[in-house]
Short mmCIF file of C-alpha atoms and ligand atoms in Angstrom, two decimals:
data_model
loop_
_atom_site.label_atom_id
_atom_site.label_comp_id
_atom_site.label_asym_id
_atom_site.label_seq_id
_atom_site.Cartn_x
_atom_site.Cartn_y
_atom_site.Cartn_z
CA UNK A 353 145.18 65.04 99.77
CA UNK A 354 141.11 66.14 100.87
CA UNK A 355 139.49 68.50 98.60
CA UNK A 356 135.99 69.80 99.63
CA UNK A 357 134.76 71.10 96.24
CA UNK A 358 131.45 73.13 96.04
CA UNK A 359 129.70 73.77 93.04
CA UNK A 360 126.50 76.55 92.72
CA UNK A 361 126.78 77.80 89.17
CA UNK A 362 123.28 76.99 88.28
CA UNK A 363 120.40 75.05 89.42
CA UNK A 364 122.42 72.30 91.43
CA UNK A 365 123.91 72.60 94.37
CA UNK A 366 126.52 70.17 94.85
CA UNK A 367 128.92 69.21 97.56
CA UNK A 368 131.86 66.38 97.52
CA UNK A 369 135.23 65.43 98.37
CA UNK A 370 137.92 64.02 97.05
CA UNK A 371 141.10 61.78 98.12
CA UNK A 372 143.34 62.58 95.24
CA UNK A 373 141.79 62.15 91.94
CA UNK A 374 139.06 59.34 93.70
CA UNK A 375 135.33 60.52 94.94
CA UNK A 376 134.73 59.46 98.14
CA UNK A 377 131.39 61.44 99.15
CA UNK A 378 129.66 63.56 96.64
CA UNK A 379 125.80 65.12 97.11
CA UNK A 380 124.18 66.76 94.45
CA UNK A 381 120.82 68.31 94.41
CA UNK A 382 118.86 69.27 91.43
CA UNK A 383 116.69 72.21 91.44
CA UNK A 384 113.05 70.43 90.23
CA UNK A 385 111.42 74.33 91.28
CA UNK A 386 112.38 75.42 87.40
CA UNK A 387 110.99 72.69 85.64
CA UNK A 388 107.34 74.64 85.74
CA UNK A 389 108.76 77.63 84.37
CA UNK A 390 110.64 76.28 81.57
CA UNK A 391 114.10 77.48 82.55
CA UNK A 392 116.20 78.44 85.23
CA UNK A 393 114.46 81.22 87.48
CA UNK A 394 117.80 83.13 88.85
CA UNK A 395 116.33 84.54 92.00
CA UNK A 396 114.63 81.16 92.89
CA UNK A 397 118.16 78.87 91.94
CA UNK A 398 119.99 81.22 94.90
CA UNK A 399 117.45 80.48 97.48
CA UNK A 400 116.90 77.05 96.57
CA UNK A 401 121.29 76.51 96.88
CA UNK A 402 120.74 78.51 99.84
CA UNK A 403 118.53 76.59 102.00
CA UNK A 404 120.45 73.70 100.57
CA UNK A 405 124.28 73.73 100.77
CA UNK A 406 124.54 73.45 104.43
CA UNK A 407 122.61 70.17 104.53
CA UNK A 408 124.56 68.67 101.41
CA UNK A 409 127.78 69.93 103.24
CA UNK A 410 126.66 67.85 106.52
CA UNK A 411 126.04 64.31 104.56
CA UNK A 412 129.34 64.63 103.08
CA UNK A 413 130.57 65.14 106.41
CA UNK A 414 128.56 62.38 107.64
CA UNK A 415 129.75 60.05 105.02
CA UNK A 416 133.52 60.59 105.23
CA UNK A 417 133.93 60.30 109.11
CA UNK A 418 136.34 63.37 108.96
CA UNK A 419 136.54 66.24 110.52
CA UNK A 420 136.56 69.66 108.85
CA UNK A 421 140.20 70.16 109.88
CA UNK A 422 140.99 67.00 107.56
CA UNK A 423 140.56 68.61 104.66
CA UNK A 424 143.39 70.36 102.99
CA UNK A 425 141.82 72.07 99.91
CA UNK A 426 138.12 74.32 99.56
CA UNK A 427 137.89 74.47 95.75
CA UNK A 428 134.74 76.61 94.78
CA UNK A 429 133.08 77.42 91.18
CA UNK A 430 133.37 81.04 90.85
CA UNK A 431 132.82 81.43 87.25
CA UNK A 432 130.86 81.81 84.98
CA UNK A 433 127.02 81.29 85.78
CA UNK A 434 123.99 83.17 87.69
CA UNK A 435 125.96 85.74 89.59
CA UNK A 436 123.31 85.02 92.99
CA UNK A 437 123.97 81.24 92.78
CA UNK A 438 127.63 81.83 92.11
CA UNK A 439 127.43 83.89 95.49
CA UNK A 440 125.95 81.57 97.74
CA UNK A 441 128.40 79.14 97.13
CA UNK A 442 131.58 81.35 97.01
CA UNK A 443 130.29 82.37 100.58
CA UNK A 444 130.10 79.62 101.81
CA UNK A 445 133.38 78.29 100.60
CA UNK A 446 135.13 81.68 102.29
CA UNK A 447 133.15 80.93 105.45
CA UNK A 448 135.03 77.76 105.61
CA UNK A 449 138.41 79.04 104.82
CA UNK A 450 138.55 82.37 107.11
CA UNK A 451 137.16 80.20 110.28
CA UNK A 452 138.77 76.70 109.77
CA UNK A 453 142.36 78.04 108.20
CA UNK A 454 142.31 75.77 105.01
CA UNK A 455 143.29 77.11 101.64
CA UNK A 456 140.65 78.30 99.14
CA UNK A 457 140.94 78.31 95.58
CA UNK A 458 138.02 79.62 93.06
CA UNK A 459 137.31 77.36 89.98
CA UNK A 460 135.96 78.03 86.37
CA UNK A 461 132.79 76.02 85.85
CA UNK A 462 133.85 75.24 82.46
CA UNK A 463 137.39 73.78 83.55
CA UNK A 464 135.60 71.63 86.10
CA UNK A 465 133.85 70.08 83.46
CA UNK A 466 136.75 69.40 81.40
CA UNK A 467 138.85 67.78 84.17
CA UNK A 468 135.59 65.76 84.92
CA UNK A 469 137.05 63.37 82.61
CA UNK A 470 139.90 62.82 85.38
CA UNK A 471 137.19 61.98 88.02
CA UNK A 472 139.03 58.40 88.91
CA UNK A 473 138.73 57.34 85.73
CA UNK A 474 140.95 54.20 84.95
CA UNK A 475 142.90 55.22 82.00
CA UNK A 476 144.36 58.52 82.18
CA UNK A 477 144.12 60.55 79.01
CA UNK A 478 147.27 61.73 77.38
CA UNK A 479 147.98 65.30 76.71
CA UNK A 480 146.96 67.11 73.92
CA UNK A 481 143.54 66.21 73.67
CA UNK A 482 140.59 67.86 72.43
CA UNK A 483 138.06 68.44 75.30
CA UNK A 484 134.48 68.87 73.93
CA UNK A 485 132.21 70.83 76.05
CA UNK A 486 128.46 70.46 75.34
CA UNK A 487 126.05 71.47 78.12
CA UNK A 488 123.37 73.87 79.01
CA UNK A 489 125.16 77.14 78.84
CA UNK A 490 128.35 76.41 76.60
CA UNK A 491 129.08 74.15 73.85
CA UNK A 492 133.00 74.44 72.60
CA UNK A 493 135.75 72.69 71.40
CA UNK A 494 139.21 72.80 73.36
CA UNK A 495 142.61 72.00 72.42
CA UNK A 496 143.63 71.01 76.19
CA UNK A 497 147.75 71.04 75.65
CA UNK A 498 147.92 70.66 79.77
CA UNK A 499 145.97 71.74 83.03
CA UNK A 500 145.40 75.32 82.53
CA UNK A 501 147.02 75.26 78.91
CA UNK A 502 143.75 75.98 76.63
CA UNK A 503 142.64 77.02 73.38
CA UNK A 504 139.27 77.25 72.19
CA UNK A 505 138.88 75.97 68.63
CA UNK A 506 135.40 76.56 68.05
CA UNK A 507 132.24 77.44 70.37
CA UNK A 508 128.33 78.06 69.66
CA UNK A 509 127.90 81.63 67.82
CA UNK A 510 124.57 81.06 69.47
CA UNK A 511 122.32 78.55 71.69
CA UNK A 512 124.12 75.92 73.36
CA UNK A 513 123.39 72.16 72.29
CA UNK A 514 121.80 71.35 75.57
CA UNK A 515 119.56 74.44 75.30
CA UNK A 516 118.58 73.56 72.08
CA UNK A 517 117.34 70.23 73.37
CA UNK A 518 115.52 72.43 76.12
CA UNK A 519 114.17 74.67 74.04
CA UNK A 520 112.55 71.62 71.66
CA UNK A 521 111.45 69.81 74.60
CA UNK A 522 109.67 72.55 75.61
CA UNK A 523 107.89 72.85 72.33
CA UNK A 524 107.14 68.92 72.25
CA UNK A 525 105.74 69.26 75.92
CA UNK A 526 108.72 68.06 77.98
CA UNK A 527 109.72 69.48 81.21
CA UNK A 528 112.94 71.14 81.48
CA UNK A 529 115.92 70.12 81.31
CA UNK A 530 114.57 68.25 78.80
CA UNK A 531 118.12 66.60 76.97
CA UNK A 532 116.81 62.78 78.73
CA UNK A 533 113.11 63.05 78.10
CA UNK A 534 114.35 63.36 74.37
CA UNK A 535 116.60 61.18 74.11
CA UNK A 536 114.11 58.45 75.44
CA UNK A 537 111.51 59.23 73.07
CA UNK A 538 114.47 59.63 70.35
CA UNK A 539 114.42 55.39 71.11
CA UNK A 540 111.38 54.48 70.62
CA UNK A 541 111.72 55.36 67.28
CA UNK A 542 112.38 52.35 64.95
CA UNK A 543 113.36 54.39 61.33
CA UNK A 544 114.27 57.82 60.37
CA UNK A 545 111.13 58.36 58.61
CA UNK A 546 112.98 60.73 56.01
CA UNK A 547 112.74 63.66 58.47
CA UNK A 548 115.83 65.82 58.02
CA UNK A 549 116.43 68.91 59.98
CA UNK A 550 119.43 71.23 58.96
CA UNK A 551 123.11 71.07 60.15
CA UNK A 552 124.49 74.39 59.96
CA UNK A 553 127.22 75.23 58.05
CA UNK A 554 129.60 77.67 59.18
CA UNK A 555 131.81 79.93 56.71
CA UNK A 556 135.21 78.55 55.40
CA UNK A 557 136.90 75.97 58.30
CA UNK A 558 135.14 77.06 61.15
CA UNK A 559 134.94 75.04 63.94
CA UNK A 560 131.50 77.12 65.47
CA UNK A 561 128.35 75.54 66.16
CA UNK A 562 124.72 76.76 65.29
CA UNK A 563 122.24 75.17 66.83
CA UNK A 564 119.10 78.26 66.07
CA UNK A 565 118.14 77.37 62.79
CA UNK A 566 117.31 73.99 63.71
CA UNK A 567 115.54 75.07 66.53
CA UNK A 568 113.39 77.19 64.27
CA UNK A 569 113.86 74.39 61.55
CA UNK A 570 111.44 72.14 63.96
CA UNK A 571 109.24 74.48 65.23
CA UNK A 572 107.84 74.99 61.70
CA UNK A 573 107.85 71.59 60.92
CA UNK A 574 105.94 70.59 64.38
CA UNK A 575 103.30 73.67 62.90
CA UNK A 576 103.18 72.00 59.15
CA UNK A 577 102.88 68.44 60.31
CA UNK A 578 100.12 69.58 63.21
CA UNK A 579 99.45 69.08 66.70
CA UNK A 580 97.68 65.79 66.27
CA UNK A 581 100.80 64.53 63.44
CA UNK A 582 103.38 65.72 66.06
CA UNK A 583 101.92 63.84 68.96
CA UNK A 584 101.51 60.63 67.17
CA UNK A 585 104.87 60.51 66.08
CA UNK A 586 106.59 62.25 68.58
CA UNK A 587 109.68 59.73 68.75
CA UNK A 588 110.30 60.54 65.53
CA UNK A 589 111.01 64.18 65.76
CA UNK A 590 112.68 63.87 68.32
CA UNK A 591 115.19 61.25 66.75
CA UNK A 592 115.43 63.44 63.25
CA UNK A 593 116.57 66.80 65.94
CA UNK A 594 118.91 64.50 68.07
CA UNK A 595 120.08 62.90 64.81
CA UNK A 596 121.13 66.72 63.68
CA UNK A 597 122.40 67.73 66.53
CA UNK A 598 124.72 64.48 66.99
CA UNK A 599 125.75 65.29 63.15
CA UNK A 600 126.85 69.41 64.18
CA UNK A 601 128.68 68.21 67.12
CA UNK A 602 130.60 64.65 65.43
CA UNK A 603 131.31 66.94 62.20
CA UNK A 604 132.93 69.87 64.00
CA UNK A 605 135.40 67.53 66.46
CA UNK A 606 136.26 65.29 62.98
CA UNK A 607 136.54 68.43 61.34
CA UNK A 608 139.51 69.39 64.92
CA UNK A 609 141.05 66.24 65.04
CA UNK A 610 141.58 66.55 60.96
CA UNK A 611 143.20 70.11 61.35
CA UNK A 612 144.88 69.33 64.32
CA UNK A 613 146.44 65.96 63.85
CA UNK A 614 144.93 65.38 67.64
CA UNK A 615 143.21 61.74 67.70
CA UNK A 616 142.24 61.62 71.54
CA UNK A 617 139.38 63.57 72.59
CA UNK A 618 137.15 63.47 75.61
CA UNK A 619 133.49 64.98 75.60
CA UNK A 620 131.71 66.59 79.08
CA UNK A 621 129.04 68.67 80.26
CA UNK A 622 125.46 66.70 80.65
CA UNK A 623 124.66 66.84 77.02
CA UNK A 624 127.98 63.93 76.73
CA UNK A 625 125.29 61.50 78.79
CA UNK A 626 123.70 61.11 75.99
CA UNK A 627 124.06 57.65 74.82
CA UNK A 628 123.57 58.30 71.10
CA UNK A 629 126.34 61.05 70.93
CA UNK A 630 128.63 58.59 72.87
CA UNK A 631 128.16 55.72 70.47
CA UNK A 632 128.41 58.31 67.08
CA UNK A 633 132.01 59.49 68.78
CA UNK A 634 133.28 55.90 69.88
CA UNK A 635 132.61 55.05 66.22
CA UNK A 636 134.90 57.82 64.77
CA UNK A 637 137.47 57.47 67.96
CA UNK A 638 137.34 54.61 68.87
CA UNK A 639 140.01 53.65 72.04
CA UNK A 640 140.73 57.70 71.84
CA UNK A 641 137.48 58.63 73.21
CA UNK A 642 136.85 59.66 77.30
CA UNK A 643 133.53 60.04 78.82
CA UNK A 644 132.57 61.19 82.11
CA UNK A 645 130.44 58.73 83.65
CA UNK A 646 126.83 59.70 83.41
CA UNK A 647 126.22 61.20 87.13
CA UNK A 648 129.26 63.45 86.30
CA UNK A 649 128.26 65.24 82.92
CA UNK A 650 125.48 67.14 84.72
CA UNK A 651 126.88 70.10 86.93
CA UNK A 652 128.75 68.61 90.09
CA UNK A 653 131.18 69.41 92.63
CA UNK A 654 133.63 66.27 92.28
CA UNK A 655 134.83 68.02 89.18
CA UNK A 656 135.18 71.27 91.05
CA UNK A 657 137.37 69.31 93.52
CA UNK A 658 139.41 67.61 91.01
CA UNK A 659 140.07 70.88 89.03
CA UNK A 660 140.94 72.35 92.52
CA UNK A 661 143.22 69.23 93.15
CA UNK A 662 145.34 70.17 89.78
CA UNK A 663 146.00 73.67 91.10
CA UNK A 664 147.15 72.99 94.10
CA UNK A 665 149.25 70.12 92.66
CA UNK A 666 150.85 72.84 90.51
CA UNK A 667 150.80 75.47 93.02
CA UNK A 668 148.54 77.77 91.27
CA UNK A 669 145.82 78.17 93.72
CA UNK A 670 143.86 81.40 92.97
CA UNK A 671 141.28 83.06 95.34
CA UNK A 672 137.61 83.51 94.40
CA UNK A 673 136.66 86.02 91.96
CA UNK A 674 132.76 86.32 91.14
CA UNK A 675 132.35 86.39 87.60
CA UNK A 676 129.51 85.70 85.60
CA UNK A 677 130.54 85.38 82.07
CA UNK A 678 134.55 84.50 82.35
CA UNK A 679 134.99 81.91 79.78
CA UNK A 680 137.62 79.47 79.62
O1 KG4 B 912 126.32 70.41 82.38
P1 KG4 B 912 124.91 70.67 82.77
O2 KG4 B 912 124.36 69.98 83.99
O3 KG4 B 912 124.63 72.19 83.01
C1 KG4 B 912 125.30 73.24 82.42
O4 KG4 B 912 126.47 73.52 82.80
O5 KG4 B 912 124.68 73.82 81.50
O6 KG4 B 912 124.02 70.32 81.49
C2 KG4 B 912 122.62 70.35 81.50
C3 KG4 B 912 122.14 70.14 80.08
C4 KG4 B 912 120.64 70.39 79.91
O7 KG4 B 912 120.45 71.25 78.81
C5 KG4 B 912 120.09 68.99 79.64
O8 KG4 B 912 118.92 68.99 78.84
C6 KG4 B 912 121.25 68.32 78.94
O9 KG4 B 912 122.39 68.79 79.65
N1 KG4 B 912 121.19 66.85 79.01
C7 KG4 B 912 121.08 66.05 77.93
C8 KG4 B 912 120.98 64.72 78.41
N2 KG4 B 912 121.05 64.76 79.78
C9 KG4 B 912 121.18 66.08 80.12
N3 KG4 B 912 121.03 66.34 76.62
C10 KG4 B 912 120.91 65.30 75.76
N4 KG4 B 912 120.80 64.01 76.15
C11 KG4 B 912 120.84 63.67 77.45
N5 KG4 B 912 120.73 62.40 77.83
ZN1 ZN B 913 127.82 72.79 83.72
#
């Protein structure tokens, strides 16, 4: 089965399809316009997926030799993210499916990201697991009983852990996104240097993140130490914030797989390319951990696909419905 999955959430426009579970042409294009204003500029992400989507749509086209009428699924992210961006590519995705006939079904950003972790992978992961989501907009932790079976144990109260990276990149001089840039100059860093920013502690067995004290941990830190301090030793701010934020995240899905007797879990969303977090979980999970690979933690529309490739497997297709903040 061909599923032509389009994803337009955010600031990448991304267009691939799928045989089954395996890729076999995926575009992405990621919006560089933001990175000089230090965030995601709504208005600017629709025109940019705009004046995009059509081309990405043709190389996929290009690259799988098919024609349109070979494709048996249009699975489109329809929630939540920038309601403009959202449009553009829920249009497009009805365009398709009112002129060429072929079944539509609307996506939740969130879920694509979880069933990432099904993106041809070669072991498939057993049911229940505990899908951690940590990216720009969410960071959450999911008891995943079965496709479309979901409960949230815990989720940010209030920045996400890739917008706290953003946010402290921005303040160390990084362009955004800035998760990478940190975690290259985390690296370079050859000790810990006794630096030690807080891990929040929620109240009684929470499973919520914080990540806004240590954002405001660092930034008064960074104006103690001094500009000329921070710039010299740069790497090892950055490894002390990575190092706390590695901490929050390992603690709280210990803390799940404790209460819930649940040993496998599998991390997305394009804070799980981070290499450090990876190694920290592998340590505590060993076999029982799943990663994305790298190119699909950021935002992507193979994942799209392959959560549209569950629903129709299970006939539950659903047709688009714009919403912004829907959660999981
Ligand atoms: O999943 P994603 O593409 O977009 C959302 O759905 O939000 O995630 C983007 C986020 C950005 O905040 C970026 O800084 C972060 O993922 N990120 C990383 C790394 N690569 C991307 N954070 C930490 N380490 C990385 N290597
Ligand atoms: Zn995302």
């Amino acid at each position: 089965m061909k599923t032509l999955g389009i994803e337009t959430s955010c600031d990448e426009t991304s267009v691939a399809v799928l045989d089954d579970d395996r890729i076999v042409a995926s575009e992405v294009f990621s919006q560089d316009i933001h990175a000089r204003f230090g965030g995601v500029v709504p208005e600017l992400a629709s025109r940019a997926h705009i004046a995009k989507i059509d081309v990405l749509a043709a190389a996929v086209f290009d690259a799988i030799k098919l024609p349109l009428s070979d494709i048996d699924l249009v699975a489109v992210t329809d929630s939540p993210g920038l309601a403009g961006a959202l449009l553009v590519g829920i249009s497009f995705a009805l365009g398709i499916h009112t002129q060429a006939g072929i079944p539509v079904t609307g996506i939740n950003h969130l879920e694509g990201h979880l069933y990432s972790l099904f993106c041809g992978t070669r072991r498939d992961i057993p049911y229940p697991f505990l899908g951690m989501l940590v990216s720009g907009g969410h960071t959450a932790i999911y008891l995943v009983h079965d496709f479309g079976r979901y409960d949230c144990l815990g989720q940010t109260v209030d920045d996400a852990a890739g917008e706290a990276f953003d946010k402290i990149g921005k303040l160390l001089g990084f362009a955004y996104p800035a998760g990478r840039a940190i975690e290259g100059e985390a690296a370079k860093a050859t000790h810990d240097a006794d630096i030690r920013f807080p891990v929040a502690r929620m109240p009684d067995s929470s499973l919520d993140f914080s990540f806004s004290g240590l954002k405001t941990a660092v930034k008064y830190f960074c104006a103690e130490k001094g500009t000329d301090w921070v710039r010299e030793n740069r790497p090892l701010v950055c490894r002390a914030f990575q190092k706390s934020v590695i901490d929050s995240l390992v603690r709280n899905l210990v803390a799940a797989s404790t209460m819930t007797g649940i040993r496998t879990v599998g991390v997305a969303g394009g804070v799980a390319c981070n290499t450090a977090l990876r190694n920290a979980i592998t340590d505590r999970f060993g076999e029982r951990a799943f990663f994305p690979g790298p190119a699909l933690c950021t935002d992507n529309a193979a994942m799209i696909a392959r959560a549209g490739y569950e629903r129709m497997k299970r006939n539950s297709l659903r047709f688009p419905r714009m919403s912004p903040s829907a959660g999981l």
